[in-house]
CSV table of C-alpha atoms in Angstrom, one decimal:
chain,number,residue,atom,x,y,z
A,1,MET,CA,0.0,-0.1,0.0
A,2,ASN,CA,0.9,3.2,-0.5
A,3,GLY,CA,1.3,4.1,3.1
A,4,VAL,CA,3.2,6.6,5.1
A,5,HIS,CA,5.9,4.0,6.3
A,6,ASP,CA,7.1,4.0,2.6
A,7,LEU,CA,9.2,7.1,3.3
A,8,GLY,CA,12.1,6.9,0.9
A,9,GLY,CA,12.8,10.5,-0.8
A,10,MET,CA,10.2,12.0,1.1
A,11,ASP,CA,11.2,15.9,1.7
A,12,GLY,CA,10.5,18.2,5.1
A,13,LEU,CA,12.0,15.9,7.7
A,14,LYS,CA,14.8,16.7,9.7
A,15,VAL,CA,17.9,14.3,9.9
A,16,PRO,CA,18.1,13.0,13.4
A,17,GLU,CA,20.8,13.6,16.1
A,18,ARG,CA,22.6,10.1,16.6
A,19,ASP,CA,21.7,8.9,20.1
A,20,GLN,CA,24.2,6.5,21.7
A,21,GLY,CA,23.3,3.1,24.0
A,22,PHE,CA,20.7,0.8,24.4
A,23,ALA,CA,17.7,1.2,22.4
A,24,LEU,CA,15.1,0.5,25.0
A,25,HIS,CA,15.0,3.8,27.2
A,26,GLU,CA,11.6,3.6,29.0
A,27,GLU,CA,10.2,1.2,31.0
A,28,TRP,CA,7.4,0.8,29.1
A,29,GLU,CA,9.2,0.1,26.0
A,30,ARG,CA,11.3,-2.6,27.5
A,31,LEU,CA,8.0,-4.3,28.7
A,32,THR,CA,6.5,-3.6,25.2
A,33,TRP,CA,9.5,-5.6,23.3
A,34,GLY,CA,10.0,-8.1,25.6
A,35,MET,CA,6.0,-9.0,25.7
A,36,LEU,CA,6.3,-8.8,21.7
A,37,LEU,CA,9.3,-11.1,21.2
A,38,ALA,CA,8.1,-13.4,24.3
A,39,THR,CA,5.1,-13.9,22.5
A,40,VAL,CA,5.5,-13.8,18.7
A,41,GLY,CA,5.7,-16.9,17.0
A,42,THR,CA,4.3,-18.7,19.6
A,43,PRO,CA,1.9,-21.4,18.3
A,44,GLY,CA,-1.3,-20.6,19.2
A,45,LEU,CA,-0.7,-17.0,20.0
A,46,PRO,CA,-1.2,-14.2,17.1
A,47,ALA,CA,1.3,-13.5,14.7
A,48,GLY,CA,3.2,-10.0,13.9
A,49,ASN,CA,0.8,-7.3,12.4
A,50,ARG,CA,3.0,-5.4,10.1
A,51,ARG,CA,-0.3,-4.3,7.9
A,52,PHE,CA,-1.7,-2.4,11.0
A,53,ILE,CA,1.3,-0.5,11.5
A,54,GLU,CA,1.3,0.1,7.6
A,55,SER,CA,-2.2,1.2,7.8
A,56,LEU,CA,-1.7,3.8,10.6
A,57,PRO,CA,-3.2,7.5,9.8
A,58,PRO,CA,0.3,9.4,8.2
A,59,GLU,CA,0.0,12.0,11.4
A,60,ARG,CA,-0.4,9.0,14.1
A,61,TYR,CA,2.5,7.0,12.3
A,62,LEU,CA,4.8,10.2,12.2
A,63,THR,CA,4.2,11.7,15.8
A,64,MET,CA,4.1,8.3,17.6
A,65,PRO,CA,6.8,6.6,19.7
A,66,TYR,CA,8.5,3.7,17.7
A,67,TYR,CA,7.4,1.2,20.4
A,68,ALA,CA,4.0,2.6,20.5
A,69,ARG,CA,3.3,1.2,17.1
A,70,PHE,CA,4.1,-2.4,18.4
A,71,LEU,CA,2.1,-1.8,21.4
A,72,GLU,CA,-0.9,-0.7,19.7
A,73,SER,CA,-0.6,-3.7,17.1
A,74,ARG,CA,0.2,-6.3,19.3
A,75,THR,CA,-2.8,-4.9,21.7
A,76,LYS,CA,-5.0,-5.2,18.8
A,77,SER,CA,-3.9,-8.8,17.7
A,78,PHE,CA,-4.6,-9.8,21.2
A,79,ILE,CA,-8.0,-8.6,21.1
A,80,ASP,CA,-9.0,-9.6,17.5
A,81,THR,CA,-7.9,-13.3,18.3
A,82,GLY,CA,-10.4,-13.2,21.6
A,83,LEU,CA,-7.4,-14.0,23.9
A,84,VAL,CA,-8.1,-10.8,25.6
A,85,THR,CA,-10.8,-8.3,25.6
A,86,GLN,CA,-10.7,-4.3,26.1
A,87,GLN,CA,-12.8,-5.0,29.4
A,88,GLU,CA,-10.0,-6.9,30.8
A,89,LEU,CA,-7.4,-4.2,30.0
A,90,ASP,CA,-9.5,-1.4,31.2
A,91,ASN,CA,-9.5,-3.3,34.7
A,92,PRO,CA,-6.3,-5.2,34.5
A,93,ASP,CA,-6.6,-6.0,38.4
A,94,GLY,CA,-10.0,-7.3,37.9
A,95,PRO,CA,-11.2,-10.5,36.9
A,96,VAL,CA,-10.2,-12.6,33.8
A,97,THR,CA,-11.7,-15.4,31.8
A,98,PRO,CA,-9.7,-18.5,30.6
A,99,PRO,CA,-8.3,-18.0,27.0
A,100,THR,CA,-8.8,-20.5,24.3
A,101,VAL,CA,-5.5,-22.1,23.4
A,102,PRO,CA,-4.4,-25.0,22.0
A,103,HIS,CA,-4.3,-28.1,24.3
A,104,GLY,CA,-1.1,-28.1,26.4
A,105,PHE,CA,-0.3,-24.6,25.6
A,106,ALA,CA,2.7,-23.0,27.5
A,107,PRO,CA,4.3,-19.8,27.4
A,108,ARG,CA,7.9,-19.6,26.1
A,109,THR,CA,10.2,-20.1,28.9
A,110,PRO,CA,13.6,-17.8,29.2
A,111,GLU,CA,15.7,-20.9,28.0
A,112,GLN,CA,13.1,-21.1,25.0
A,113,ILE,CA,13.4,-17.7,23.8
A,114,VAL,CA,17.2,-17.3,23.9
A,115,GLN,CA,17.3,-20.8,21.7
A,116,PHE,CA,14.6,-18.9,19.6
A,117,LEU,CA,16.6,-15.6,19.2
A,118,CYS,CA,20.2,-17.5,18.5
A,119,GLU,CA,18.6,-20.1,15.9
A,120,GLU,CA,18.7,-19.5,11.8
A,121,HIS,CA,15.6,-17.5,10.6
A,122,SER,CA,16.3,-17.3,7.1
A,123,GLY,CA,14.1,-15.6,4.3
A,124,GLN,CA,15.4,-18.5,2.2
A,125,SER,CA,13.1,-21.4,1.0
A,126,ASN,CA,13.8,-24.9,0.5
A,127,LEU,CA,12.7,-24.9,-3.1
A,128,THR,CA,15.0,-24.2,-6.0
A,129,GLY,CA,14.6,-23.7,-9.6
A,130,PRO,CA,15.7,-21.8,-12.6
A,131,ALA,CA,16.5,-18.1,-12.0
A,132,ALA,CA,15.2,-15.9,-14.7
A,133,PHE,CA,18.0,-13.1,-14.5
A,134,ALA,CA,21.4,-13.3,-13.5
A,135,VAL,CA,23.9,-10.9,-12.2
A,136,GLY,CA,24.7,-8.1,-14.6
A,137,ASP,CA,21.2,-8.2,-16.3
A,138,GLU,CA,19.2,-5.1,-16.8
A,139,VAL,CA,15.9,-5.1,-15.2
A,140,VAL,CA,12.9,-2.8,-14.7
A,141,VAL,CA,10.9,-2.6,-11.6
A,142,LYS,CA,7.2,-3.3,-12.8
A,143,ASN,CA,5.0,-0.3,-11.7
A,144,ASP,CA,2.5,-1.5,-9.7
A,145,HIS,CA,0.6,0.3,-6.5
A,146,PRO,CA,-1.1,-2.7,-4.7
A,147,ALA,CA,-3.5,-2.1,-1.7
A,148,GLY,CA,-2.1,-4.6,0.4
A,149,HIS,CA,1.5,-5.0,2.0
A,150,THR,CA,4.5,-4.9,-0.8
A,151,ARG,CA,8.2,-4.7,-0.3
A,152,VAL,CA,8.7,-2.5,-3.4
A,153,PRO,CA,9.3,0.7,-2.3
A,154,ARG,CA,7.6,3.6,-4.2
A,155,TYR,CA,10.7,5.4,-5.3
A,156,VAL,CA,12.0,2.3,-7.2
A,157,ARG,CA,8.6,1.6,-9.2
A,158,GLY,CA,9.4,2.0,-13.0
A,159,HIS,CA,12.9,2.2,-12.6
A,160,ARG,CA,15.8,0.5,-14.5
A,161,GLY,CA,18.6,-1.1,-12.6
A,162,VAL,CA,21.2,-4.0,-12.5
A,163,ILE,CA,21.2,-7.5,-11.0
A,164,GLN,CA,24.0,-7.1,-8.4
A,165,ARG,CA,23.6,-10.0,-6.5
A,166,GLN,CA,21.4,-13.4,-6.5
A,167,HIS,CA,20.1,-14.7,-3.4
A,168,GLY,CA,18.2,-18.0,-4.2
A,169,VAL,CA,14.7,-18.8,-3.5
A,170,HIS,CA,13.0,-16.4,-0.6
A,171,VAL,CA,9.5,-16.7,0.9
A,172,PHE,CA,7.5,-14.0,-1.2
A,173,GLU,CA,6.7,-11.3,1.7
A,174,ASP,CA,3.9,-9.1,-0.4
A,175,ASP,CA,0.2,-9.7,0.0
A,176,VAL,CA,-1.6,-11.2,-3.0
A,177,ALA,CA,-5.1,-11.0,-4.1
A,178,PRO,CA,-7.6,-13.4,-2.2
A,179,GLY,CA,-7.9,-16.7,-3.4
A,180,THR,CA,-4.6,-16.5,-5.3
A,181,ARG,CA,-1.2,-17.7,-4.2
A,182,VAL,CA,2.3,-16.7,-5.0
A,183,GLY,CA,4.9,-19.2,-3.8
A,184,PRO,CA,8.6,-18.7,-3.0
A,185,GLN,CA,10.7,-16.6,-5.6
A,186,HIS,CA,14.2,-16.0,-6.7
A,187,LEU,CA,15.3,-12.9,-4.5
A,188,TYR,CA,17.7,-10.1,-6.1
A,189,THR,CA,19.8,-7.2,-5.0
A,190,VAL,CA,19.3,-4.5,-7.8
A,191,THR,CA,21.3,-1.7,-7.9
A,192,PHE,CA,19.9,1.9,-9.4
A,193,THR,CA,22.0,4.8,-9.8
A,194,GLY,CA,21.4,7.9,-8.2
A,195,PRO,CA,20.2,10.0,-11.4
A,196,GLU,CA,18.0,6.7,-12.6
A,197,LEU,CA,15.8,7.3,-9.3
A,198,TRP,CA,16.1,10.8,-8.4
A,199,GLY,CA,16.7,12.9,-11.7
A,200,SER,CA,19.0,16.0,-11.5
A,201,ARG,CA,19.0,15.3,-7.3
A,202,GLY,CA,20.9,12.0,-8.0
A,203,HIS,CA,24.5,12.1,-7.5
A,204,PRO,CA,26.2,10.2,-10.5
A,205,ARG,CA,28.5,8.4,-7.9
A,206,ASP,CA,25.5,7.1,-5.8
A,207,ARG,CA,24.5,3.3,-5.9
A,208,LEU,CA,21.3,2.2,-4.2
A,209,HIS,CA,20.6,-1.3,-3.5
A,210,VAL,CA,17.4,-2.7,-2.8
A,211,GLU,CA,16.0,-6.6,-2.6
A,212,LEU,CA,13.2,-7.7,-5.0
A,213,TRP,CA,11.7,-10.7,-5.8
A,214,GLU,CA,11.3,-12.0,-9.5
A,215,ILE,CA,7.7,-11.3,-9.7
A,216,HIS,CA,8.7,-7.4,-9.4
A,217,LEU,CA,11.0,-7.4,-12.5
A,218,VAL,CA,11.1,-7.6,-16.0
A,219,ARG,CA,13.8,-7.6,-18.3
A,220,ALA,CA,14.8,-4.2,-19.7
A,221,ALA,CA,14.3,-3.7,-23.2
B,1,MET,CA,3.7,32.2,16.9
B,2,LYS,CA,5.2,28.9,17.0
B,3,ASN,CA,7.7,27.7,19.8
B,4,THR,CA,6.9,30.2,22.5
B,5,PRO,CA,8.3,29.1,25.7
B,6,HIS,CA,4.5,28.4,26.8
B,7,GLU,CA,4.1,26.5,24.1
B,8,HIS,CA,7.3,24.4,24.6
B,9,GLU,CA,5.9,23.9,28.0
B,10,HIS,CA,2.9,22.4,26.6
B,11,GLU,CA,4.6,20.3,23.9
B,12,HIS,CA,6.6,18.8,27.0
B,13,ASP,CA,3.6,18.2,29.0
B,14,ALA,CA,1.7,16.3,26.0
B,15,ALA,CA,5.0,14.2,25.9
B,16,GLU,CA,5.1,13.4,29.4
B,17,HIS,CA,1.3,12.6,29.6
B,18,ALA,CA,1.8,10.2,26.3
B,19,GLN,CA,4.5,8.6,27.9
B,20,SER,CA,2.6,7.8,31.0
B,21,ASP,CA,-0.3,6.6,29.0
B,22,TYR,CA,2.1,4.2,27.3
B,23,SER,CA,3.2,3.1,30.6
B,24,VAL,CA,-0.3,2.4,31.8
B,25,ARG,CA,-1.4,0.4,28.3
B,26,ALA,CA,2.1,-1.5,28.2
B,27,LYS,CA,1.5,-2.5,32.1
B,28,ALA,CA,-2.2,-3.4,31.9
B,29,LEU,CA,-1.6,-5.6,28.6
B,30,VAL,CA,1.6,-7.6,30.2
B,31,SER,CA,-0.7,-7.8,33.5
B,32,VAL,CA,-3.6,-9.4,31.8
B,33,LEU,CA,-1.7,-11.6,29.7
B,34,THR,CA,0.5,-12.9,32.6
B,35,LYS,CA,-2.7,-13.7,34.6
B,36,LYS,CA,-3.9,-15.5,31.5
B,37,ASN,CA,-0.7,-17.4,31.4
B,38,LEU,CA,-0.3,-16.2,27.5
B,39,VAL,CA,3.1,-14.6,28.8
B,40,ASN,CA,6.0,-15.5,31.1
B,41,PRO,CA,7.1,-12.3,32.5
B,42,ALA,CA,10.7,-14.2,33.2
B,43,THR,CA,10.8,-14.5,29.2
B,44,MET,CA,10.3,-10.7,28.7
B,45,ASP,CA,13.0,-10.1,31.0
B,46,ALA,CA,15.4,-12.4,29.3
B,47,VAL,CA,14.6,-11.1,25.7
B,48,VAL,CA,15.8,-7.5,27.1
B,49,GLU,CA,18.5,-8.9,29.3
B,50,PHE,CA,19.6,-10.6,26.1
B,51,TYR,CA,19.9,-7.7,23.9
B,52,GLU,CA,21.2,-5.4,26.7
B,53,THR,CA,24.1,-7.7,27.5
B,54,ARG,CA,24.8,-10.7,25.4
B,55,VAL,CA,24.0,-9.5,21.7
B,56,GLY,CA,25.0,-6.0,20.7
B,57,PRO,CA,27.7,-3.9,18.6
B,58,HIS,CA,30.2,-5.8,20.9
B,59,VAL,CA,29.6,-9.0,18.6
B,60,GLY,CA,30.1,-6.7,15.1
B,61,ALA,CA,33.0,-5.0,16.6
B,62,LYS,CA,35.0,-8.4,17.3
B,63,ILE,CA,34.1,-9.4,13.6
B,64,VAL,CA,35.4,-6.1,12.3
B,65,ALA,CA,38.6,-6.4,14.3
B,66,ARG,CA,39.1,-9.7,13.3
B,67,SER,CA,38.3,-8.7,9.6
B,68,TRP,CA,41.5,-6.1,9.8
B,69,VAL,CA,44.0,-8.5,10.7
B,70,ASP,CA,43.0,-11.7,9.2
B,71,ALA,CA,43.1,-11.6,5.6
B,72,GLU,CA,41.6,-15.0,4.8
B,73,PHE,CA,38.6,-14.3,7.5
B,74,ARG,CA,38.2,-11.2,5.9
B,75,ALA,CA,37.9,-12.6,2.2
B,76,ARG,CA,35.4,-15.2,3.4
B,77,LEU,CA,33.5,-12.5,5.6
B,78,LEU,CA,32.9,-10.4,2.5
B,79,ALA,CA,32.2,-13.2,0.3
B,80,ASP,CA,29.7,-15.3,2.3
B,81,ALA,CA,29.1,-13.6,5.6
B,82,ARG,CA,25.8,-15.9,6.4
B,83,ALA,CA,28.1,-19.1,6.3
B,84,VAL,CA,30.6,-17.4,8.3
B,85,ALA,CA,27.9,-16.4,11.0
B,86,ARG,CA,26.9,-20.1,11.0
B,87,THR,CA,30.5,-21.6,11.8
B,88,GLU,CA,31.3,-18.6,14.0
B,89,GLN,CA,28.0,-19.0,15.9
B,90,PHE,CA,26.8,-15.6,15.4
B,91,THR,CA,23.5,-16.3,13.4
B,92,GLY,CA,20.0,-15.8,15.0
B,93,LEU,CA,16.9,-13.6,14.5
B,94,GLU,CA,17.2,-10.7,12.2
B,95,GLY,CA,21.0,-11.5,10.7
B,96,THR,CA,21.0,-15.2,9.5
B,97,ASP,CA,21.0,-13.7,5.8
B,98,LEU,CA,23.9,-11.8,6.5
B,99,VAL,CA,25.9,-9.8,3.9
B,100,ALA,CA,29.1,-8.0,4.5
B,101,VAL,CA,30.3,-4.9,2.4
B,102,GLU,CA,33.5,-3.1,2.8
B,103,ASN,CA,34.3,0.4,3.1
B,104,THR,CA,37.4,1.6,1.2
B,105,SER,CA,38.9,5.2,0.3
B,106,ARG,CA,36.8,5.3,-2.9
B,107,VAL,CA,33.7,3.3,-1.5
B,108,HIS,CA,31.3,4.6,1.5
B,109,ASN,CA,28.5,2.1,2.3
B,110,LEU,CA,25.1,3.3,4.1
B,111,VAL,CA,22.7,0.7,5.7
B,112,VAL,CA,18.8,1.9,6.0
B,113,CYS,CA,15.6,0.2,5.9
B,114,THR,CA,12.9,2.8,4.3
B,115,LEU,CA,9.9,0.8,4.9
B,116,CYS,CA,10.4,-0.1,8.8
B,117,SER,CA,13.6,-0.7,10.7
B,118,CYS,CA,15.2,-3.9,10.0
B,119,TYR,CA,18.6,-3.8,11.1
B,120,PRO,CA,21.3,-6.6,11.5
B,121,TRP,CA,20.4,-7.9,15.2
B,122,THR,CA,22.6,-10.6,15.4
B,123,VAL,CA,26.2,-8.5,15.1
B,124,LEU,CA,25.0,-4.9,16.1
B,125,GLY,CA,21.5,-5.6,18.7
B,126,LEU,CA,18.6,-3.4,18.7
B,127,PRO,CA,18.4,-0.7,16.4
B,128,PRO,CA,19.1,2.9,18.1
B,129,THR,CA,16.4,5.5,17.5
B,130,TRP,CA,18.0,7.7,15.0
B,131,TYR,CA,18.0,4.6,12.4
B,132,LYS,CA,14.2,4.2,13.3
B,133,ASP,CA,13.8,7.8,12.6
B,134,ALA,CA,11.6,8.8,9.9
B,135,GLY,CA,13.9,11.9,8.7
B,136,TYR,CA,16.9,9.2,8.1
B,137,ARG,CA,14.7,6.6,6.5
B,138,ALA,CA,13.5,9.6,3.9
B,139,ARG,CA,16.7,10.9,3.2
B,140,ALA,CA,19.4,8.5,3.5
B,141,VAL,CA,18.3,7.2,-0.1
B,142,ILE,CA,17.8,10.7,-2.0
B,143,ASP,CA,20.6,12.3,-0.3
B,144,PRO,CA,22.9,10.1,1.4
B,145,ARG,CA,25.9,12.4,1.2
B,146,GLY,CA,23.8,15.1,2.8
B,147,VAL,CA,22.6,12.7,5.6
B,148,LEU,CA,26.4,12.1,6.2
B,149,LYS,CA,27.5,15.5,6.4
B,150,GLU,CA,24.8,16.3,8.7
B,151,PHE,CA,26.2,13.3,10.7
B,152,GLY,CA,29.9,14.9,10.3
B,153,LEU,CA,31.2,13.0,7.3
B,154,GLU,CA,31.9,14.8,4.4
B,155,LEU,CA,32.8,12.7,1.4
B,156,GLY,CA,34.2,13.9,-1.8
B,157,ASP,CA,32.6,13.6,-5.0
B,158,ASP,CA,35.0,10.8,-6.2
B,159,VAL,CA,33.6,8.6,-3.4
B,160,GLU,CA,31.1,6.1,-4.8
B,161,VAL,CA,28.0,5.6,-2.2
B,162,ARG,CA,26.2,2.6,-1.6
B,163,VAL,CA,23.0,2.6,0.2
B,164,TRP,CA,21.7,-0.8,1.1
B,165,ASP,CA,17.6,-0.5,1.5
B,166,SER,CA,16.9,-3.8,3.6
B,167,THR,CA,13.6,-4.9,2.0
B,168,ALA,CA,13.8,-8.4,2.4
B,169,GLU,CA,15.4,-10.9,4.9
B,170,ILE,CA,19.2,-10.0,4.1
B,171,ARG,CA,20.6,-7.7,6.8
B,172,TYR,CA,23.8,-5.7,6.3
B,173,LEU,CA,26.8,-5.3,8.2
B,174,VAL,CA,29.3,-2.5,6.7
B,175,VAL,CA,32.9,-3.1,7.6
B,176,PRO,CA,34.5,0.1,8.3
B,177,GLU,CA,38.2,1.2,7.2
B,178,ARG,CA,40.8,0.5,9.6
B,179,PRO,CA,41.9,3.8,11.2
B,180,PRO,CA,45.5,4.8,10.8
B,181,GLY,CA,47.9,4.7,13.8
B,182,THR,CA,46.6,1.0,15.2
B,183,GLU,CA,49.2,-1.0,13.9
B,184,GLY,CA,50.6,-2.4,17.3
B,185,LEU,CA,47.1,-2.8,18.8
B,186,SER,CA,46.0,-6.1,20.0
B,187,LEU,CA,42.5,-7.3,18.6
B,188,GLU,CA,40.9,-6.7,21.7
B,189,GLU,CA,41.9,-3.4,21.8
B,190,LEU,CA,40.9,-2.8,18.0
B,191,ALA,CA,37.5,-4.1,18.5
B,192,ARG,CA,37.0,-1.2,21.2
B,193,LEU,CA,37.8,1.3,18.4
B,194,VAL,CA,34.7,-0.1,16.5
B,195,THR,CA,31.7,1.7,17.1
B,196,ARG,CA,28.0,1.0,16.4
B,197,ASP,CA,27.2,3.5,14.1
B,198,SER,CA,30.5,3.0,11.7
B,199,MET,CA,29.2,-0.8,11.1
B,200,VAL,CA,25.6,1.1,9.8
B,201,GLY,CA,28.0,3.3,7.9
B,202,ALA,CA,27.0,6.5,9.8
B,203,GLU,CA,30.3,7.7,10.4
B,204,LYS,CA,34.3,6.6,9.7
B,205,LEU,CA,36.4,5.5,12.3
B,206,ARG,CA,39.2,8.1,13.5
B,207,ALA,CA,42.7,7.1,15.0
B,208,PRO,CA,42.8,6.5,18.6
B,209,GLY,CA,43.5,9.7,20.4
B,210,PRO,CA,45.1,10.2,23.9
B,211,SER,CA,41.5,10.3,25.4
B,212,GLY,CA,40.5,6.8,23.7
B,213,GLY,CA,37.6,8.0,21.8
B,214,HIS,CA,35.6,4.7,22.3
B,215,ARG,CA,31.9,5.6,22.4
């Protein structure tokens, strides 16, 4: 979707000061991040909800603290799946009803989370197959503006680039139309020059690299 | 009239209010999830502790320092960082599909995630606030040299700037140049010179001064 999250190239925002030190500053940020990683990916609990964050109204997205987006999206996921109710959240010291979880459900233990954080989580699929493009091939990014989640930033759509690296077959992350299915796809790093993307504002010695899946690309004429 | 002292106060109050509201909401959610046995609070603490003490920029710094002194390691790292991460056991969530890119006197690399905040957690830990900031994400791709200049690094027109926008699961580690005047240093001393931001490409490393200079 053409959401506010797709920020590449937007004017009017200031370059931040570089903060040093650990990322989690406030206690609520530590609670939010700890809760998110302790629960996401646990069978029986909701998956992550990137779509919710991308659908936030632009004025809220740009003014909310970073971790507040996750607090809000995670809260909504728990409510939407019926595991938690708004009434319970409004009165956290009050009674709660037992949640509907799979038989034998247990929350992750500290040992399990450390193992989860340390094990491999690759985007690469077990599937193989011939790649349509090779390193050095010139390609054009399809100009499409899907309503759902996509990993194609607006600033590369319709532009011409060169395949810089092949990554093998990776799980496809874009939303697709209901009832259709797009399987894992070859993933490539595509290189664009500054002037190709930004015209006269692009520096001739800038090279922008973006990962794109095969379905996003056509061979340049 | 913008930014009168009075309005500043209001803005400050509003920000404080928002923080306390988030605090109430985070505590309420965690309390309800805990009572329902959907989360184990000790597991939440383990997550924060893991990224505060065990996995952070010191992991990347050791890799970079080794790449300065061990040519064979450097070649393997630049050719296939994912395989090196597996054999050297620094793989994990957000960084399994790792790619290392090297800065030279002619090439400067800068990493960004314009769509969200993807970052190589396995070697740098959790991303700093500036990396997730809308202004950085917006400008790093259209004007990387301007961003770097505001960060205090001015690059000549002859330097190629390579920006890596992390749109898939590939995560990038920038291998900064070894600063001059570090010939006699041990691996541990070299690692202490390597800053987090240099491994994102936001700064170059300076020669060690009398005061140290490590951040």
